[in-house]
Short mmCIF file of C-alpha atoms in Angstrom, two decimals:
data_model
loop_
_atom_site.label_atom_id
_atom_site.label_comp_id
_atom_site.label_asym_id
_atom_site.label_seq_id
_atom_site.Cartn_x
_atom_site.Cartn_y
_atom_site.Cartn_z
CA UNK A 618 111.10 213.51 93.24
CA UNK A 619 112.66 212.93 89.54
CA UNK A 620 110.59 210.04 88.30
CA UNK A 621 113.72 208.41 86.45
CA UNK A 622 115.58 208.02 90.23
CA UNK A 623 115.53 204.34 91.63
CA UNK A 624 115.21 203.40 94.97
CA UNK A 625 118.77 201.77 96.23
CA UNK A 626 118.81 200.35 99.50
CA UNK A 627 121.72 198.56 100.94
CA UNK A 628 121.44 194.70 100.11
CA UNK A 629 124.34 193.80 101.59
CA UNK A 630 128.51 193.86 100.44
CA UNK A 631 130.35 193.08 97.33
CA UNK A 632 131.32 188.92 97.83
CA UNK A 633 134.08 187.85 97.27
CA UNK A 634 135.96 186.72 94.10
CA UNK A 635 137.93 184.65 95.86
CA UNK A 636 136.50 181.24 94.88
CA UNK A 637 137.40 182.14 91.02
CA UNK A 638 138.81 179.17 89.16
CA UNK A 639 140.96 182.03 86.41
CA UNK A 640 140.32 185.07 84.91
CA UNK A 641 140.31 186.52 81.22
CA UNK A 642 140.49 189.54 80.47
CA UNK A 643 141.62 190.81 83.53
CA UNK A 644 144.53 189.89 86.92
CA UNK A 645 142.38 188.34 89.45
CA UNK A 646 140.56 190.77 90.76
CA UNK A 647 138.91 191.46 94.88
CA UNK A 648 136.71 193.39 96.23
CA UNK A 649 139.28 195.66 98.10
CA UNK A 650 140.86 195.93 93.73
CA UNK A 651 137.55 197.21 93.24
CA UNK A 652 137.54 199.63 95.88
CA UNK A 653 135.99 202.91 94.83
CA UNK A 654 134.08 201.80 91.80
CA UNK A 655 130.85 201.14 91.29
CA UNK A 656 130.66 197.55 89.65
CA UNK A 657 128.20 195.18 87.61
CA UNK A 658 128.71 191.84 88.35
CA UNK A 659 126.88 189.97 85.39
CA UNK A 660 126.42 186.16 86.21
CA UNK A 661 126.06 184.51 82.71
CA UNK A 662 127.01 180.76 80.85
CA UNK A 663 127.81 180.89 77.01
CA UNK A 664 125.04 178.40 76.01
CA UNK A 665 122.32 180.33 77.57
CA UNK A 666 120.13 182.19 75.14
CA UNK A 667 118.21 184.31 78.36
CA UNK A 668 121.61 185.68 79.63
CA UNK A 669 122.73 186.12 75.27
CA UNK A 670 119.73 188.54 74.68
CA UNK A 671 121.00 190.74 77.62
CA UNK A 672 124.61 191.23 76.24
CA UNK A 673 124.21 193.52 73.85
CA UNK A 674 123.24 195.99 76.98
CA UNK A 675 125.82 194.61 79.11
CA UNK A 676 128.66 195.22 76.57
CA UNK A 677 127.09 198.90 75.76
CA UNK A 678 127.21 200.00 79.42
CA UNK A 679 130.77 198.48 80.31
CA UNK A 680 131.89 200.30 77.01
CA UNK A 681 130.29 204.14 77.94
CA UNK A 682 130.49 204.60 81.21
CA UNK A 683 134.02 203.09 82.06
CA UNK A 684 135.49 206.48 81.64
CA UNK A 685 132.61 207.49 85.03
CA UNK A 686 134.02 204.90 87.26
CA UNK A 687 132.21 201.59 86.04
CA UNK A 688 133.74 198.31 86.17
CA UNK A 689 131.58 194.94 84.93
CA UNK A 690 132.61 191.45 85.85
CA UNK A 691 131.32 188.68 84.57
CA UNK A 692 131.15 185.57 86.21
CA UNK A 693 131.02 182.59 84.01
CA UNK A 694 129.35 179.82 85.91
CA UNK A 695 129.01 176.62 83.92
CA UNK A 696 125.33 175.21 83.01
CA UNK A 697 126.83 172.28 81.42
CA UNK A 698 129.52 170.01 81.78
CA UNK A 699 131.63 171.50 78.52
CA UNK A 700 131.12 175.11 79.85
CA UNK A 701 133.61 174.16 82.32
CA UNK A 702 136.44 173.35 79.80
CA UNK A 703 138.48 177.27 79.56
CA UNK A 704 139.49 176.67 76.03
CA UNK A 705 135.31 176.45 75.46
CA UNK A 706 135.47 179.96 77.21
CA UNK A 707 138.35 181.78 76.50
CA UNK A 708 136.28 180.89 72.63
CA UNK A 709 133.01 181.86 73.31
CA UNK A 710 134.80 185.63 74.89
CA UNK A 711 136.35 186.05 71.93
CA UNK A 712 133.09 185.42 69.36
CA UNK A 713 130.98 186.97 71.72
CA UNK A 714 133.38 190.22 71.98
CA UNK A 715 133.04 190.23 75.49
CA UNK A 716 136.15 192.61 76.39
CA UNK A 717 135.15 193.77 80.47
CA UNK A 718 136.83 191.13 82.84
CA UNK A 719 135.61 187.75 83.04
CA UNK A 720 135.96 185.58 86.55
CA UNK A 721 135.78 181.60 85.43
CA UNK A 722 133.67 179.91 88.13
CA UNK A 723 133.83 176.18 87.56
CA UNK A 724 133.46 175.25 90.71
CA UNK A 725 130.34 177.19 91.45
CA UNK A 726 132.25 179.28 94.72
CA UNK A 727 131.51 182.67 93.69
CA UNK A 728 127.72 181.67 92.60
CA UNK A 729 127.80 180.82 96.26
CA UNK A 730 129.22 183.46 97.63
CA UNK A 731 126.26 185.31 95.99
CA UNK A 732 123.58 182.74 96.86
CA UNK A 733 122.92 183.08 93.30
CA UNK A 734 120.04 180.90 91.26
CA UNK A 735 119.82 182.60 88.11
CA UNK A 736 121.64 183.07 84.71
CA UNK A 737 121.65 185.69 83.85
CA UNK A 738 121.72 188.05 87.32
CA UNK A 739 123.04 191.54 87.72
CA UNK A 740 124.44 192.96 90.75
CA UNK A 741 125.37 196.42 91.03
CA UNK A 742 127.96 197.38 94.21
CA UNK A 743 128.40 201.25 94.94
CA UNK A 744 131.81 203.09 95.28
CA UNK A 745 131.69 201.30 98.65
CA UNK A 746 131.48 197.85 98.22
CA UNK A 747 127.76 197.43 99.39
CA UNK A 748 125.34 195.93 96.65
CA UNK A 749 122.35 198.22 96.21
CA UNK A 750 120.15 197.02 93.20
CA UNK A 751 119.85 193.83 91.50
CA UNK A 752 117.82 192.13 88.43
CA UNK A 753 117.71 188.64 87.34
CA UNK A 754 116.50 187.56 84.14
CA UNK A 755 115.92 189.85 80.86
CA UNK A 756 114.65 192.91 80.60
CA UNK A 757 114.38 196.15 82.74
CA UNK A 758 117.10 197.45 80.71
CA UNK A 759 116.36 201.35 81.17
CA UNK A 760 116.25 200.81 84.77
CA UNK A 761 119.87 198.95 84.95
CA UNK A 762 121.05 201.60 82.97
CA UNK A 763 119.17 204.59 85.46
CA UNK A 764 121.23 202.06 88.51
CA UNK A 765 124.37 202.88 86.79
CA UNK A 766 123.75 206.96 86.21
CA UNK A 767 122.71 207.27 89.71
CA UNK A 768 125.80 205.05 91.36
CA UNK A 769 128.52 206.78 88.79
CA UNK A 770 127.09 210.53 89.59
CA UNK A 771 126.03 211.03 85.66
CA UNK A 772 122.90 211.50 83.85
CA UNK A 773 122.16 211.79 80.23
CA UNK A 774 120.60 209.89 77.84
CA UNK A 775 120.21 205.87 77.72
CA UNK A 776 122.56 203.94 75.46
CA UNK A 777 120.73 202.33 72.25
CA UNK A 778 121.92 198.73 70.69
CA UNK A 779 121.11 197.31 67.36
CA UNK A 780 121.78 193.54 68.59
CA UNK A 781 121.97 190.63 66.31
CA UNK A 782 122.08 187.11 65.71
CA UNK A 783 121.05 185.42 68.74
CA UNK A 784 121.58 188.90 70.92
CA UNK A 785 118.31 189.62 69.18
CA UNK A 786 115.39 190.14 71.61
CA UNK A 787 112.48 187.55 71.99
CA UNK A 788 109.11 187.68 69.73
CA UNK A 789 107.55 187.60 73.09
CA UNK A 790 104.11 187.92 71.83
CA UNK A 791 104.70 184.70 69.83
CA UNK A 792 106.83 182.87 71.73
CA UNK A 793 104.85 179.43 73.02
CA UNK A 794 107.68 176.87 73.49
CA UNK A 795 109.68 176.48 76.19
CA UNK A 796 113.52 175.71 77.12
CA UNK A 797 113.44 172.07 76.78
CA UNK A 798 115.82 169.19 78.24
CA UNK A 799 117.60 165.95 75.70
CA UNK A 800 118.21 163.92 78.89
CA UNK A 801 116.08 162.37 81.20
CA UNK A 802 116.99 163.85 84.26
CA UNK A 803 115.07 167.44 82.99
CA UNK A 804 113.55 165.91 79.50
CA UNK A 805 110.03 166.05 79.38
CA UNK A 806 107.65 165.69 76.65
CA UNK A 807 109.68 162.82 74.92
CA UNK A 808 107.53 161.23 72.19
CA UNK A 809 109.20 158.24 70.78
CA UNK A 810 106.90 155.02 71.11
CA UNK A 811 107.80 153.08 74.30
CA UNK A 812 109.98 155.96 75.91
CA UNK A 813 113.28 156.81 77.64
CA UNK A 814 115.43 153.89 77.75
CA UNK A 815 118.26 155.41 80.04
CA UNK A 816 122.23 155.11 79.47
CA UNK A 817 121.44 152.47 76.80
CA UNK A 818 121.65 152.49 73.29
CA UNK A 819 118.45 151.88 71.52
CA UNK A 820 116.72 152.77 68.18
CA UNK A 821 113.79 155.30 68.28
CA UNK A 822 111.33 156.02 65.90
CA UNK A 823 109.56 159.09 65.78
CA UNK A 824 105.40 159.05 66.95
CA UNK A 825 103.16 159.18 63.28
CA UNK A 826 102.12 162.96 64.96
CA UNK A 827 103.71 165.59 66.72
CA UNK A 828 102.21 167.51 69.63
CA UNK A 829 103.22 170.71 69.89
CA UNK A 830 106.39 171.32 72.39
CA UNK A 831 106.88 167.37 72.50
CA UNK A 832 110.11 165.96 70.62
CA UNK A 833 111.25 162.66 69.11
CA UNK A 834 114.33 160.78 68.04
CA UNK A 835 115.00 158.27 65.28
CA UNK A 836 117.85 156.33 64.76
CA UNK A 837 120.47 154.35 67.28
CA UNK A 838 120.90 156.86 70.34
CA UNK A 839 121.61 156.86 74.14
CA UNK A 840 119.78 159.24 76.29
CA UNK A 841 122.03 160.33 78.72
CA UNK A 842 120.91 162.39 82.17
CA UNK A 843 122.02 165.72 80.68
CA UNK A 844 122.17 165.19 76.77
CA UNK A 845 121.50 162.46 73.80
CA UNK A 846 124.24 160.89 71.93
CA UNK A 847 124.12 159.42 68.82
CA UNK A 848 125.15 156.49 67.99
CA UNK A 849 125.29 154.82 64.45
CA UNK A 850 124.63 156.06 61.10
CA UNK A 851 122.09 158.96 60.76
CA UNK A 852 119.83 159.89 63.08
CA UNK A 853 117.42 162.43 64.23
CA UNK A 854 115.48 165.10 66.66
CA UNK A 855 112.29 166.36 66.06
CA UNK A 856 110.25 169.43 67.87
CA UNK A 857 106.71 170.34 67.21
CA UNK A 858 107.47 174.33 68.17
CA UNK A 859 105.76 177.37 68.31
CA UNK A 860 108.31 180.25 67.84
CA UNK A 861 110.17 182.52 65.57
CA UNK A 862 113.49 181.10 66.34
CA UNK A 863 114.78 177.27 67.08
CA UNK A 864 117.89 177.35 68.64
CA UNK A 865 120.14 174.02 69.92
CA UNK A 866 122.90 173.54 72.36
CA UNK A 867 124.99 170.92 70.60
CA UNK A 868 128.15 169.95 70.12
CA UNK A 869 130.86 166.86 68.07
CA UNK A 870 132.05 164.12 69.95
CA UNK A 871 135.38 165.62 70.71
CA UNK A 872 137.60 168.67 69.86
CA UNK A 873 138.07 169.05 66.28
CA UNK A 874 135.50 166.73 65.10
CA UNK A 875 133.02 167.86 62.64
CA UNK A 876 129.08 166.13 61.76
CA UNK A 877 127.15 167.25 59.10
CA UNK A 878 123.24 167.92 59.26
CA UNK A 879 120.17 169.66 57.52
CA UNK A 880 117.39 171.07 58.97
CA UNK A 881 113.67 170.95 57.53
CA UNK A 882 110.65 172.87 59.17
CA UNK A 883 107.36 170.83 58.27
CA UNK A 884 109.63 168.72 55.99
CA UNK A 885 110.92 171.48 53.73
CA UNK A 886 114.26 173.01 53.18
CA UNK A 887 113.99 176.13 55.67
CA UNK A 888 114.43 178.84 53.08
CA UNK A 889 114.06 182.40 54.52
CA UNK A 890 113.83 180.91 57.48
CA UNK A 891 116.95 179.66 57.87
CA UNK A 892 119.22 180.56 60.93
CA UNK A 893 122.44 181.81 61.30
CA UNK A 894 124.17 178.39 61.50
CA UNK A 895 122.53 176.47 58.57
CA UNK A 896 122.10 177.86 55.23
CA UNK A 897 118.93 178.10 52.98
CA UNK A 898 118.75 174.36 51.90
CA UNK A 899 119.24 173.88 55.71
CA UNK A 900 122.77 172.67 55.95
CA UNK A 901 124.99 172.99 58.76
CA UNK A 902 127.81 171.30 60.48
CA UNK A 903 128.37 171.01 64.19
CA UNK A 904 132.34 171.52 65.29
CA UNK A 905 131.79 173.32 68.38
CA UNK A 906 130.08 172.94 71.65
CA UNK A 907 127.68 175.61 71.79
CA UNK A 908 124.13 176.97 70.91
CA UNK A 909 123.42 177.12 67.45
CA UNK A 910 120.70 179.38 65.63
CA UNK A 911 118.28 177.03 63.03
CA UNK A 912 115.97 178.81 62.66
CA UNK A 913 114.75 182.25 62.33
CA UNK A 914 111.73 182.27 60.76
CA UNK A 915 109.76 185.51 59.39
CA UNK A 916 105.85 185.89 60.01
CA UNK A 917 103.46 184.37 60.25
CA UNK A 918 104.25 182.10 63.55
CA UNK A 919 102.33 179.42 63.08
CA UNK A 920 102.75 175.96 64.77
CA UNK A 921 105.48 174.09 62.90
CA UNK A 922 107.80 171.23 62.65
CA UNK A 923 111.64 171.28 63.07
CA UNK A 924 113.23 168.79 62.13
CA UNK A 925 117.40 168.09 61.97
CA UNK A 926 119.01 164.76 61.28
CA UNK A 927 122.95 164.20 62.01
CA UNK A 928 123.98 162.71 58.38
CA UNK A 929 127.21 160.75 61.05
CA UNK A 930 127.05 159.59 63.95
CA UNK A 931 128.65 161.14 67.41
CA UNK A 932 126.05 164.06 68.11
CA UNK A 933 125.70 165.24 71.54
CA UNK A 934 122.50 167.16 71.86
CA UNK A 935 121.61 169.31 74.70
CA UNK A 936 118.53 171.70 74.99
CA UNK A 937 116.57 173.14 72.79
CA UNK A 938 115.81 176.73 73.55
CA UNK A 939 113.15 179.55 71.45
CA UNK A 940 112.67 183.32 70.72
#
């Protein structure tokens, strides 16, 4: 038996598109349209670093072995509440150069149609409609690709990426902080002396010490279920982290709005390790509602401090995520 083969049992058939709230990209598309193809259906949200570090692969595959009989769909199903907005989308397709068809799910009816729970999750459907591997989460890249040979009838050599930015794989091995929540519905770990005061505005102060994963505000802000805003004047977030990269969904209080801020990591400018959305003195401006790269920092790891502070008010701030 040829060791690269993988063993595809019927899971059950291609769902429908139906529920699809547009399309880019592509006409709205079925599952009769996609009769005789074999397709990857790639369930992703533009904010979501885990489903980000998996495009470079996606795009690669969709781009060599179209010509065999492969179509990808991805199905954007919103995280957060401005993931829904299309002009937010339509955006992050273009930056992103996602160029396979894209089915907009706002309203969640194709992730049920899948009984979906993860971003990101691959399905792949043979030339028949009936779903016969899938993967959620990173990694396993060789064997999504071996899928794909198998389904399409060709074999050959695995495609190679050189991602970057925040494509860029995880420094697993150093990698110690988690996804973390600004609201109190998911929040945890919040370190400001006396706590979450909820859907109120309220100045914070951050603790005299850090532990690490915990985070702090200081200045005037409202913690919201899903996200802090900020107030008045200048204000704050901390995060003791442990991690080669700090990123931060974020976004201005409305379309075309702009706020300044600089990041410091244990109180300095970040220097070398700046990230792709701040410079070496650490500034940066948010304008769009996204996740933004702060830091990329080069060995050692060690336990450190991030700090960014909004020099106007308006800041929403999301999740932090790390690589």
């Amino acid at each position: 038996m040829d060791a690269t083969r993988v063993d595809l049992p019927v899971e059950s058939r291609l769902p429908s598109f139906g529920g699809a709230t547009g399309w880019l990209n592509s006409p709205a598309l079925s599952a009769e349209d996609l009769g005789g193809k074999v397709v990857l259906v790639d369930f992703w949200t533009y904010t979501c670093i885990n489903w980000l570090r998996t495009l470079a692969y996606v795009r690669a595959w969709s781009e060599k072995y179209e010509d065999q009989g492969l179509v990808v769909v991805g199905v954007h199903t919103p995280e957060f509440p401005f993931e829904r907005d299309t002009d937010n989308i339509r955006l992050a397709v273009k930056d992103m150069r996602v160029a396979y068809p894209v089915a907009i799910d706002s309203d969640y009816a194709v992730w049920q149609a899948f009984a979906n729970n993860y971003w990101p999750a691959v399905y792949i459907a043979d030339t028949e409609g009936r779903i016969r591997y899938h993967h959620f989460g990173e990694g396993a890249y060789d064997e999504q690709e071996r899928v794909i040979q198998q389904l399409v009838g060709v074999d050959g050599d695995l495609v190679s990426v050189a991602p970057d930015g925040l494509e860029v794989q995880a420094d697993w091995p150093n990698l110690e902080s988690p996804e973390t929540y600004l609201g109190y519905q998911q929040g945890e770990n919040f370190a400001s002396p006396g706590g979450v005061r909820r859907r109120s505005a309220r100045e914070y102060e951050p603790p005299d010490r850090l532990q690490l994963n915990h985070w702090a505000l200081a200045g005037n802000w409202t913690i919201e279920p899903g996200l802090s805003v900020l107030n008045d004047g200048d204000g704050s977030v901390s995060f003791r982290f442990h991690a080669r990269d700090v990123n931060l969904v974020m976004g201005p209080p409305e379309p075309g709005a702009s706020v300044p801020f600089r990041v410091l990591v244990d109180g300095e400018a970040p220097g070398a390790a700046h990230g792709s959305d701040v410079d070496e003195e650490g500034h940066g401006a948010v304008a769009q509602q996204r996740l933004h790269q702060l830091v990329r920092q080069p060995a050692p790891i060690e336990d450190r401090t991030f700090e960014i502070t909004f020099l106007a008010p308006g800041a929403e701030v999301y999740c932090f995520t790390f690589g």
